[in-house]
CSV table of C-alpha atoms and ligand atoms in Angstrom, one decimal:
chain,number,residue,atom,x,y,z
A,165,MET,CA,-0.2,0.1,-0.1
A,166,PRO,CA,1.4,3.2,-0.8
A,167,GLN,CA,2.6,5.8,2.3
A,168,PRO,CA,2.9,8.8,1.0
A,169,HIS,CA,4.7,10.7,4.3
A,170,LEU,CA,7.5,8.1,3.5
A,171,ARG,CA,10.3,9.2,1.3
A,172,VAL,CA,12.9,6.5,0.4
A,173,LEU,CA,16.1,8.0,1.8
A,174,LEU,CA,18.0,3.9,1.0
A,175,SER,CA,17.1,1.7,-0.2
A,176,SER,CA,17.3,-2.2,0.8
A,177,SER,CA,19.7,-3.0,-1.5
A,178,GLN,CA,21.7,0.1,-1.4
A,179,ILE,CA,21.7,-0.5,2.4
A,180,GLN,CA,22.7,-4.6,1.9
A,181,THR,CA,25.7,-3.7,-0.1
A,182,ARG,CA,26.8,-1.4,1.9
A,183,VAL,CA,27.0,-4.2,5.0
A,184,ARG,CA,28.6,-6.2,3.2
A,185,GLU,CA,31.5,-3.4,2.7
A,186,LEU,CA,30.7,-2.3,6.4
A,187,ALA,CA,31.6,-6.4,7.4
A,188,ALA,CA,34.9,-6.6,4.9
A,189,GLN,CA,35.7,-3.3,6.4
A,190,ILE,CA,35.6,-5.4,9.9
A,191,ASP,CA,37.0,-8.6,9.5
A,192,ALA,CA,39.7,-6.6,8.0
A,193,ASP,CA,41.2,-4.4,10.6
A,194,PHE,CA,39.0,-6.0,14.1
A,195,PRO,CA,42.9,-7.6,16.4
A,196,ASP,CA,42.3,-11.3,15.9
A,197,GLY,CA,40.4,-13.5,17.6
A,198,PRO,CA,36.3,-13.9,17.8
A,199,VAL,CA,34.2,-10.4,17.9
A,200,TYR,CA,31.6,-9.5,20.6
A,201,LEU,CA,29.0,-8.3,18.4
A,202,VAL,CA,26.3,-5.9,21.6
A,203,ALA,CA,23.3,-4.6,19.8
A,204,ILE,CA,22.2,-1.9,21.0
A,205,LEU,CA,18.1,-2.6,21.2
A,206,LYS,CA,15.4,-2.4,19.5
A,207,GLY,CA,16.5,-0.2,16.3
A,208,ALA,CA,19.6,-2.3,15.4
A,209,CYS,CA,18.0,-5.7,15.1
A,210,PHE,CA,18.1,-5.7,11.3
A,211,PHE,CA,21.4,-3.6,11.2
A,212,VAL,CA,23.4,-6.3,13.1
A,213,SER,CA,22.0,-9.9,12.4
A,214,ASP,CA,22.5,-8.5,8.7
A,215,LEU,CA,26.2,-7.5,9.7
A,216,ALA,CA,26.9,-10.7,11.5
A,217,ARG,CA,25.6,-13.2,8.7
A,218,ALA,CA,28.2,-11.5,6.7
A,219,LEU,CA,31.0,-11.1,8.7
A,220,GLN,CA,33.7,-13.7,7.4
A,221,ARG,CA,35.3,-14.2,11.3
A,222,PRO,CA,33.8,-16.5,14.1
A,223,ALA,CA,30.7,-13.5,16.2
A,224,ARG,CA,28.7,-13.5,19.0
A,225,LEU,CA,26.3,-11.5,19.7
A,226,ASP,CA,24.2,-9.8,22.6
A,227,PHE,CA,21.8,-6.8,23.5
A,228,ILE,CA,21.3,-4.1,25.2
A,229,GLY,CA,18.8,-2.1,26.4
A,230,ILE,CA,19.2,1.8,26.3
A,231,SER,CA,15.6,4.4,25.8
A,232,SER,CA,16.9,7.5,25.4
A,233,TYR,CA,13.7,8.8,23.9
A,234,GLY,CA,10.3,9.3,24.8
A,235,LYS,CA,7.5,9.1,22.3
A,236,GLY,CA,9.3,12.1,20.3
A,237,LYS,CA,11.3,13.0,17.7
A,238,THR,CA,14.4,14.7,20.0
A,239,THR,CA,16.0,13.2,23.0
A,240,SER,CA,14.9,13.8,26.2
A,241,GLY,CA,18.6,14.0,27.6
A,242,GLU,CA,18.1,10.7,30.2
A,243,VAL,CA,19.9,8.2,29.4
A,244,LYS,CA,18.0,4.6,31.2
A,245,LEU,CA,19.5,1.9,31.1
A,246,THR,CA,16.5,-0.9,30.5
A,247,LYS,CA,18.8,-4.2,29.4
A,248,ASP,CA,21.9,-5.4,30.3
A,249,LEU,CA,23.9,-7.7,28.8
A,250,ASP,CA,23.6,-11.3,29.2
A,251,SER,CA,28.0,-12.8,29.7
A,252,SER,CA,31.0,-10.0,30.6
A,253,ILE,CA,33.0,-8.3,28.3
A,254,GLU,CA,36.4,-8.1,29.6
A,255,GLY,CA,39.0,-8.4,27.6
A,256,ALA,CA,36.7,-9.3,24.5
A,257,ASN,CA,37.6,-7.6,21.2
A,258,VAL,CA,33.5,-4.9,21.2
A,259,LEU,CA,31.8,-3.9,18.7
A,260,VAL,CA,29.0,-1.6,19.7
A,261,VAL,CA,26.4,-2.1,17.1
A,262,GLU,CA,24.0,0.8,16.8
A,263,ASP,CA,21.0,2.2,13.7
A,264,ILE,CA,21.9,6.1,14.7
A,265,VAL,CA,24.1,8.5,16.4
A,266,ASP,CA,22.6,11.9,16.5
A,267,SER,CA,22.9,14.1,19.8
A,268,GLY,CA,25.3,11.2,21.0
A,269,VAL,CA,24.1,11.2,23.7
A,270,THR,CA,23.2,7.3,24.2
A,271,LEU,CA,26.4,6.4,22.8
A,272,THR,CA,28.1,8.7,25.7
A,273,TYR,CA,27.0,7.4,28.4
A,274,LEU,CA,26.9,2.8,27.2
A,275,MET,CA,30.9,3.9,26.4
A,276,HIS,CA,31.1,5.4,30.0
A,277,VAL,CA,29.0,2.2,31.1
A,278,LEU,CA,31.3,-0.8,29.3
A,279,GLU,CA,34.6,1.0,29.2
A,280,GLN,CA,34.6,0.3,33.4
A,281,ARG,CA,33.8,-3.7,32.0
A,282,LYS,CA,37.4,-3.9,31.3
A,283,PRO,CA,36.8,-4.7,26.8
A,284,ARG,CA,40.3,-5.6,25.0
A,285,THR,CA,38.4,-3.5,22.5
A,286,LEU,CA,36.3,-1.2,22.4
A,287,ARG,CA,34.8,0.6,18.7
A,288,ILE,CA,31.3,1.7,17.6
A,289,ALA,CA,30.1,1.0,14.0
A,290,ALA,CA,26.3,2.9,13.7
A,291,LEU,CA,24.3,2.1,10.3
A,292,LEU,CA,23.3,6.1,9.9
A,293,ASP,CA,25.3,9.4,11.3
A,294,LYS,CA,23.5,12.9,11.2
A,295,PRO,CA,26.6,14.7,12.2
A,296,GLU,CA,24.6,18.1,12.3
A,297,ARG,CA,22.5,17.1,15.5
A,298,ARG,CA,26.3,16.1,17.7
A,299,LEU,CA,25.6,17.6,20.8
A,300,ARG,CA,28.2,14.5,22.7
A,301,PRO,CA,31.4,13.7,20.3
A,302,VAL,CA,31.5,10.4,19.7
A,303,GLU,CA,34.6,8.2,17.7
A,304,VAL,CA,32.0,5.8,15.1
A,305,ALA,CA,34.5,4.1,13.7
A,306,TYR,CA,32.6,1.7,11.4
A,307,VAL,CA,29.8,4.3,9.6
A,308,GLY,CA,26.9,3.3,7.2
A,309,PHE,CA,25.6,6.9,5.6
A,310,ARG,CA,25.8,10.5,6.9
A,311,ILE,CA,23.0,11.6,6.3
A,312,PRO,CA,21.0,14.9,6.5
A,313,ASP,CA,19.0,16.3,9.5
A,314,GLU,CA,16.1,14.4,8.8
A,315,PHE,CA,13.9,12.6,11.0
A,316,VAL,CA,13.7,8.7,9.1
A,317,VAL,CA,11.8,5.1,9.8
A,318,GLY,CA,12.5,1.6,8.9
A,319,TYR,CA,15.0,-1.4,8.6
A,320,GLY,CA,14.9,-1.2,12.8
A,321,LEU,CA,14.3,2.6,13.2
A,322,ASP,CA,10.5,4.1,14.6
A,323,PHE,CA,8.9,6.7,15.4
A,324,ALA,CA,6.3,5.6,18.7
A,325,GLU,CA,7.3,1.9,18.0
A,326,ASP,CA,5.8,1.8,14.6
A,327,TYR,CA,7.7,1.9,10.7
A,328,ARG,CA,10.4,-1.0,12.2
A,329,ASN,CA,9.6,-3.8,10.1
A,330,LEU,CA,9.6,-1.4,6.6
A,331,PRO,CA,12.6,-2.8,4.4
A,332,ASP,CA,14.0,0.7,3.7
A,333,ILE,CA,15.3,3.9,5.0
A,334,CYS,CA,12.4,6.2,4.5
A,335,VAL,CA,11.7,9.8,5.6
A,336,LEU,CA,8.8,10.1,7.4
A,337,SER,CA,7.8,13.6,6.6
A,338,ASP,CA,5.1,15.4,9.1
A,339,SER,CA,3.0,15.4,7.3
A,340,ARG,CA,1.5,12.2,7.7
A,341,PRO,CA,-1.8,10.9,8.8
B,259,IMP,P1,21.6,10.1,20.5
B,259,IMP,O1,21.2,9.8,21.7
B,259,IMP,O2,20.2,11.4,20.4
B,259,IMP,O3,22.5,10.2,19.6
B,259,IMP,O4,20.1,9.2,19.9
B,259,IMP,C1,20.6,7.9,19.3
B,259,IMP,C2,19.2,6.8,19.5
B,259,IMP,O5,18.1,8.2,19.5
B,259,IMP,C3,19.2,6.0,18.4
B,259,IMP,O6,19.1,5.2,18.5
B,259,IMP,C4,17.6,6.0,17.7
B,259,IMP,O7,17.0,5.6,18.8
B,259,IMP,C5,17.0,7.5,18.1
B,259,IMP,N1,17.3,8.3,16.7
B,259,IMP,C6,17.7,9.0,16.3
B,259,IMP,N2,17.2,9.8,15.0
B,259,IMP,C7,16.7,9.3,14.5
B,259,IMP,C8,15.9,9.1,14.2
B,259,IMP,O8,15.7,9.5,12.6
B,259,IMP,N3,14.8,8.5,13.6
B,259,IMP,C9,14.7,7.2,14.8
B,259,IMP,N4,15.5,6.5,15.8
B,259,IMP,C10,16.4,7.8,16.0
B,260,MG,MG1,17.9,3.4,19.8
């Protein structure tokens, strides 16, 4: 069914191509041994499942829950851990997998929490980056796409929990019904 309030920004095939490129880059330059993927719920669920399967090296998968947004389109500035990891990451080569870096508030908080657990490596892969919106500096080692300051949904990204299952990443216009 056509959805006039959605405009495709990145098609599913563009996303798949880029995810394979990121996986090749991670395979090439991550320290030897398994990669411990830490995906941030819920937005990164599709990205991490495609990325994990595109990696050639062994990977472990864990999830962490963080909430920084209410039901709106901007951060509340308040971050809380809603689900912790299942296992220790001490000594592990950790790749934090995130859907989008916006203000940087969420990742700044999470990196602080994870650093204290003494992983051997701690890097970030983010599918999308909106650099114009940054309030806190965050070092993102692997970025899928830099996008303009527009609110996007699909491929895991939501607006008030809707649209996560769209295969493409779309700009959500304010004129939605
Ligand atoms: P930050 O703390 O402002 O960097 O927020 C990052 C989180 O905000 C992401 O994990 C997303 O859940 C959410 N977010 C930021 N921008 C968008 C967007 O354009 N669409 C959907 N969610 C977004
Ligand atoms: Mg999120």
